[in-house]
Tab-separated table of C-alpha atoms in Angstrom:
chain	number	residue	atom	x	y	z
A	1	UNK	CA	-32.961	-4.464	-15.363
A	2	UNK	CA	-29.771	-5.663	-15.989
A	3	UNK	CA	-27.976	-8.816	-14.617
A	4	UNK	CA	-24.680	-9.927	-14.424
A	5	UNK	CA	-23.647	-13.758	-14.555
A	6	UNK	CA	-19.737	-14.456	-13.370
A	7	UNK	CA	-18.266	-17.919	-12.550
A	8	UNK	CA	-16.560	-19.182	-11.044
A	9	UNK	CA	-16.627	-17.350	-7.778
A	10	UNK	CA	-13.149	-18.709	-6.482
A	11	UNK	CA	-10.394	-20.092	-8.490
A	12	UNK	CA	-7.222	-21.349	-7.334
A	13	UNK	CA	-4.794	-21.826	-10.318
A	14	UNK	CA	-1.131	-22.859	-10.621
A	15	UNK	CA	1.211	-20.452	-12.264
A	16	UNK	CA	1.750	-21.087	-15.809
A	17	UNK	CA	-1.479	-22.687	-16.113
A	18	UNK	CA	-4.278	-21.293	-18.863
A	19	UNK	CA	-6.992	-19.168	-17.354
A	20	UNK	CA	-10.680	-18.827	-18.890
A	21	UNK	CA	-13.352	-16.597	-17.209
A	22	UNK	CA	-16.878	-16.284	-18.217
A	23	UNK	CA	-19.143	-13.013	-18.145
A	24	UNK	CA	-22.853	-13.176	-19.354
A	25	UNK	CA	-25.483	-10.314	-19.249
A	26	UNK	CA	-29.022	-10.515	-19.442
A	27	UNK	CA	-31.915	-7.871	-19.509
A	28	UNK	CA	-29.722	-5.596	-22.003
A	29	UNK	CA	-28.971	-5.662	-25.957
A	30	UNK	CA	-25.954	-4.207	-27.459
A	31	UNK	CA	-24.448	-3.501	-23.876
A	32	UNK	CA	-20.653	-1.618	-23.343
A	33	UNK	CA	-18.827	-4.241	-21.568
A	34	UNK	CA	-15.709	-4.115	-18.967
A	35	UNK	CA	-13.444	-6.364	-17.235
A	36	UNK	CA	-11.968	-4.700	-14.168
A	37	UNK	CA	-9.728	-6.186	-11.478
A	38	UNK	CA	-9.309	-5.219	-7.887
A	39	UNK	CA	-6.301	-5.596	-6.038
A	40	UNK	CA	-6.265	-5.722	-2.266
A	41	UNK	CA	-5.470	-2.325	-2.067
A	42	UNK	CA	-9.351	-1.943	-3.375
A	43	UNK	CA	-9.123	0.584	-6.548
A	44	UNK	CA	-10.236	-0.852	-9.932
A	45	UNK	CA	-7.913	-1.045	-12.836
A	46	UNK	CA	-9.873	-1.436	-16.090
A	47	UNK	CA	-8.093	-4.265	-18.040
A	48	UNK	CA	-10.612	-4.199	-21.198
A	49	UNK	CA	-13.579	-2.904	-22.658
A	50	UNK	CA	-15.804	-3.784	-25.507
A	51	UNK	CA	-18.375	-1.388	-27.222
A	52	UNK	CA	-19.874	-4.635	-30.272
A	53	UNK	CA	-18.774	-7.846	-30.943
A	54	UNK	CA	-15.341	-8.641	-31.704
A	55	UNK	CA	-14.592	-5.102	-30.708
A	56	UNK	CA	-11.762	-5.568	-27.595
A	57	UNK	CA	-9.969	-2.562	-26.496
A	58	UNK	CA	-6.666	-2.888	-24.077
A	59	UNK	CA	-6.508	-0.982	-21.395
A	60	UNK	CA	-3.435	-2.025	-19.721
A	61	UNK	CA	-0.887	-4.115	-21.863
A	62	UNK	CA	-0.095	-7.667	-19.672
A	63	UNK	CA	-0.737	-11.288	-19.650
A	64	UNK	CA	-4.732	-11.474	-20.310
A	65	UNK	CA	-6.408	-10.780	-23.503
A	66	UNK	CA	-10.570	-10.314	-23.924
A	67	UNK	CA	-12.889	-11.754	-26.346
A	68	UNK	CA	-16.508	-10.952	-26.797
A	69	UNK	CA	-17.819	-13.913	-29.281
A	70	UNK	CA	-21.655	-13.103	-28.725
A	71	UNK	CA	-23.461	-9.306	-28.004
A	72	UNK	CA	-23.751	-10.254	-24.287
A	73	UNK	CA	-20.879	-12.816	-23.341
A	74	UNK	CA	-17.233	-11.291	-22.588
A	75	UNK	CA	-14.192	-13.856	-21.838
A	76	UNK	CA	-11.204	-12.981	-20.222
A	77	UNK	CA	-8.174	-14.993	-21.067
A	78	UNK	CA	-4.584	-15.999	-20.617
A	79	UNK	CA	-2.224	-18.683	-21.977
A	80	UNK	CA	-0.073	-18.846	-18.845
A	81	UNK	CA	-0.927	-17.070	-15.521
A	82	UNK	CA	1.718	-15.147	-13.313
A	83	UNK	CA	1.099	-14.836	-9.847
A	84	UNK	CA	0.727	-11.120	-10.602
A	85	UNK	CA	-2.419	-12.149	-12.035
A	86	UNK	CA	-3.998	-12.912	-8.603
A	87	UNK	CA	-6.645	-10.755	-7.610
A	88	UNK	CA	-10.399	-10.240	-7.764
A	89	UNK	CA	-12.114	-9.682	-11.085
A	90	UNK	CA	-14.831	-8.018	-11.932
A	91	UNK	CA	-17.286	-7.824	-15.220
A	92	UNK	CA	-19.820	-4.588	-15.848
A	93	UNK	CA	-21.763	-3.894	-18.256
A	94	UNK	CA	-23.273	0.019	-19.511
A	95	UNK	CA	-26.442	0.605	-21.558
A	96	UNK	CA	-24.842	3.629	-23.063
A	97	UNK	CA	-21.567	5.768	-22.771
A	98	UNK	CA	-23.049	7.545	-20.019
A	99	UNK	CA	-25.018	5.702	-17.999
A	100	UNK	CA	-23.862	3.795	-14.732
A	101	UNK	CA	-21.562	0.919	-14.589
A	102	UNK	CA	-23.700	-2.845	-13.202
A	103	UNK	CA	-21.162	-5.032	-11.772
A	104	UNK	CA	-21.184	-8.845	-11.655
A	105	UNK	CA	-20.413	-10.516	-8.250
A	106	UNK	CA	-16.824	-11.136	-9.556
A	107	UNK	CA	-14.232	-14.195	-9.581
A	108	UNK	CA	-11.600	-14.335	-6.712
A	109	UNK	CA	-8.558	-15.946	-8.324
A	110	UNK	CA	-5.374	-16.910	-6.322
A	111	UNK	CA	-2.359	-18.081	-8.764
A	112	UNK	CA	-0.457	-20.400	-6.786
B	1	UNK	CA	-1.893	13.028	-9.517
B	2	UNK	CA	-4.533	10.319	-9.398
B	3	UNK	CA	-7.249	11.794	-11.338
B	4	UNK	CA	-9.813	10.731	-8.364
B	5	UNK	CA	-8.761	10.929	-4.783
B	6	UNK	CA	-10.414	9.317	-2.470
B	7	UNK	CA	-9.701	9.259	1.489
B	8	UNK	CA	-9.272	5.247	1.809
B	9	UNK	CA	-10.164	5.463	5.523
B	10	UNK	CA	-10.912	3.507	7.315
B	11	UNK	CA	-13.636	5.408	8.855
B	12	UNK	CA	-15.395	4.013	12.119
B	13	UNK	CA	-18.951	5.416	13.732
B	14	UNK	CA	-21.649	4.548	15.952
B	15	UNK	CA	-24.926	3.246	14.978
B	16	UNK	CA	-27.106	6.342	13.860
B	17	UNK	CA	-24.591	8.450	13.432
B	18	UNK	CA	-24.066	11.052	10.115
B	19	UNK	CA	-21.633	9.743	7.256
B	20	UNK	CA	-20.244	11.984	5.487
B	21	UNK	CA	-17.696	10.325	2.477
B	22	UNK	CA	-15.795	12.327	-0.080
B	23	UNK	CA	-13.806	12.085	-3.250
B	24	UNK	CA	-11.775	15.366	-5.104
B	25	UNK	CA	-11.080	14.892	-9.142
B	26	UNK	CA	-9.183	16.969	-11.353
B	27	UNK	CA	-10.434	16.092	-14.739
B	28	UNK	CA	-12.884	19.423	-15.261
B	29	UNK	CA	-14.140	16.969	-18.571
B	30	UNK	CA	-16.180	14.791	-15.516
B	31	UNK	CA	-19.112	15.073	-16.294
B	32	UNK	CA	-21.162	12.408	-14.223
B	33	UNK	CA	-20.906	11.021	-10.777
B	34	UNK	CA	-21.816	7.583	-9.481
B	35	UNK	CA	-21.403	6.350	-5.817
B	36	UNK	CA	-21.056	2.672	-5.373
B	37	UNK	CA	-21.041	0.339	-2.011
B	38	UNK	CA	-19.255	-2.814	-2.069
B	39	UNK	CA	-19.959	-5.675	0.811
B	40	UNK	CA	-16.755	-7.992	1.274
B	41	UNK	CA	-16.280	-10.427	-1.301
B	42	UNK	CA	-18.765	-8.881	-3.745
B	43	UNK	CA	-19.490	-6.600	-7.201
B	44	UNK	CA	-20.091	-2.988	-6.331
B	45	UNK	CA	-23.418	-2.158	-6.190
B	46	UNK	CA	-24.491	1.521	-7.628
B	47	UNK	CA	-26.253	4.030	-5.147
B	48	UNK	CA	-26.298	7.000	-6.459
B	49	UNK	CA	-26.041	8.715	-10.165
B	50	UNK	CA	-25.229	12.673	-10.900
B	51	UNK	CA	-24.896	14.486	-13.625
B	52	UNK	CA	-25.421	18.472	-12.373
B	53	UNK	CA	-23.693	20.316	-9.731
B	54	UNK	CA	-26.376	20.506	-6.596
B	55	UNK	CA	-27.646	17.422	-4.303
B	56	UNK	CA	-29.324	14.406	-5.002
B	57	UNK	CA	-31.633	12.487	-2.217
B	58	UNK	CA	-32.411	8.684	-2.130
B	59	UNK	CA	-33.854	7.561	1.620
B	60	UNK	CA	-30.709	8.346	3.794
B	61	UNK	CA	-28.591	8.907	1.085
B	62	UNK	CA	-27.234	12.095	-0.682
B	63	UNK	CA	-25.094	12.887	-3.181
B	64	UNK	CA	-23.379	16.197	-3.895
B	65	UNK	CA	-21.443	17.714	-6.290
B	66	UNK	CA	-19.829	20.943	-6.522
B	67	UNK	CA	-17.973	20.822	-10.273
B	68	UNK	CA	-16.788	24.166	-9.269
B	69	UNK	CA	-14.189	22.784	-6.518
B	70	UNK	CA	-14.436	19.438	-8.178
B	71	UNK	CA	-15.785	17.966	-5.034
B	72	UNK	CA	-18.227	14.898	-4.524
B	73	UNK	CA	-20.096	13.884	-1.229
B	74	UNK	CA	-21.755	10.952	-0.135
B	75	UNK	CA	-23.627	11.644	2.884
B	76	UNK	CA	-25.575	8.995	5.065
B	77	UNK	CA	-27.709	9.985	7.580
B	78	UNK	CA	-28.837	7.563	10.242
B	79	UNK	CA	-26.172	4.802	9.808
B	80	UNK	CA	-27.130	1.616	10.376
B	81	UNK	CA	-24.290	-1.505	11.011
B	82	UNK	CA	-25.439	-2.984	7.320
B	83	UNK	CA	-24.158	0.202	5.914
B	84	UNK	CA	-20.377	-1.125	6.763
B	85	UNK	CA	-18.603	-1.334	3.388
B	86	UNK	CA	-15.995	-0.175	1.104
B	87	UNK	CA	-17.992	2.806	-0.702
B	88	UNK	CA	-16.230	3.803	-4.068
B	89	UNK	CA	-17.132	6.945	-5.829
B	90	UNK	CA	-16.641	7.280	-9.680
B	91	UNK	CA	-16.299	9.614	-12.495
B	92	UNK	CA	-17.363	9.587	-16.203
B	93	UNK	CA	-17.354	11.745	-19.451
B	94	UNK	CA	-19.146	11.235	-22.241
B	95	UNK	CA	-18.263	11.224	-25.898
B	96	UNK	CA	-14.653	11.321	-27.652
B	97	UNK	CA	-13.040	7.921	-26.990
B	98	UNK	CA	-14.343	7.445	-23.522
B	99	UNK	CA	-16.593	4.637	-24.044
B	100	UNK	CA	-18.617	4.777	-20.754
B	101	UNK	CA	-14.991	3.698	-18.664
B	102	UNK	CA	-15.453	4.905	-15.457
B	103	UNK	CA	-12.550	6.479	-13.141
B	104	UNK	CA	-12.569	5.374	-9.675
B	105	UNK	CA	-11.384	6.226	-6.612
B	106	UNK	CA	-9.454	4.091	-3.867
B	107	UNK	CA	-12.666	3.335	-1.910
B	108	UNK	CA	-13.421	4.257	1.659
B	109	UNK	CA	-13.946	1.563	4.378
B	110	UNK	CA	-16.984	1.907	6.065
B	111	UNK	CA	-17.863	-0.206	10.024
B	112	UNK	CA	-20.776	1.171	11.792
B	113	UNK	CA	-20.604	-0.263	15.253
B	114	UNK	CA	-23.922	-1.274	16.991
């Protein structure tokens, strides 16, 4: 089965400071990958998703970008962090286009 | 007009009592149906997948779907107080330019009381 590796759990940043978080899979070749985020309001907004590597499609034009460098790590970025960008983030992964989303155990990040 | 609507709650019950949680869409190209719990602080977890109109049984938990009235169910019978949690349901189409992205709704908050 599949498994989901995010870290940090929490991350407290200053605003205007760089942001890197890590999302590894395991279990899976060739998965579909997604970054989500969850706002406190609790629906997820899909920021990107990636179907091979190098392959980064924008869901929702802001501050972070996406890189997928190997078949089962996906990065989310950004160069300078808003406090906008607060909220809980979330990596899945998909076997196929139409099989289930797996969801990491996320990254809690507060932009101070 | 969200394209999954889903009654945020939140909903309170006793200890074994009957669950029933529900999401409308109103993209007829759906065509598969996941229901997901999330604990505080953590990834959702998937409990149940759909693809056909009809019910779908795991232990105390079914899943219906009625693509005719594009209406989704979660039922749980026998509720215990480790059920309490934000359940999300979520929709998915195949093929085109989907991609496997899911469509979610708002999530429904979820405290069984002893």
């Amino acid at each position: 089965s599949q498994t989901i590796h995010q870290w940090p759990a929490t991350l407290v940043q200053p605003v205007g400071s760089p942001l890197s978080l890590e999302c590894t899979v395991e279990g899976t070749s060739n998965p579909n990958l997604y970054w989500y985020r969850q706002a406190a309001g609790r629906g997820l907004q899909l920021l990107f998703y990636s179907v091979g590597i190098g392959q980064i499609s924008s869901e929702v034009p802001q501050n972070l970008s996406a890189s997928r460098p190997q078949d089962r790590q996906f990065i989310l970025s950004s160069k300078k962090l808003l406090l906008s960008d607060s909220g809980f983030y979330l990596c899945a992964c998909s076997r196929a286009e139409n099989s289930p989303l797996h969801f990491g155990n996320g990254t809690r990040l507060t932009v101070t | 007009q969200k394209e999954v609507e889903q009654d945020p709650g939140p909903l309170s019950v006793p200890e074994g009592a009957i669950v029933s949680l529900n999401c409308t869409y109103s993209n007829s190209a759906f065509q598969y149906f996941m229901w997901y719990r999330q604990y505080s602080r953590k990834g959702p977890e998937l409990l149940m997948y759909t693809y056909s109109s009809g019910n779908k049984e795991d232990g105390r938990f079914t899943a219906q779907v009625d693509k005719s009235s594009k209406y989704i169910s979660l039922f749980i019978r026998d509720s215990q107080p480790s059920d309490s949690a934000t359940y999300l349901c979520a929709c998915l189409y195949a093929g085109g330019t989907s991609y496997g992205k899911l469509t979610f709704g708002q999530g429904t908050i979820l405290t069984v009381h002893p």
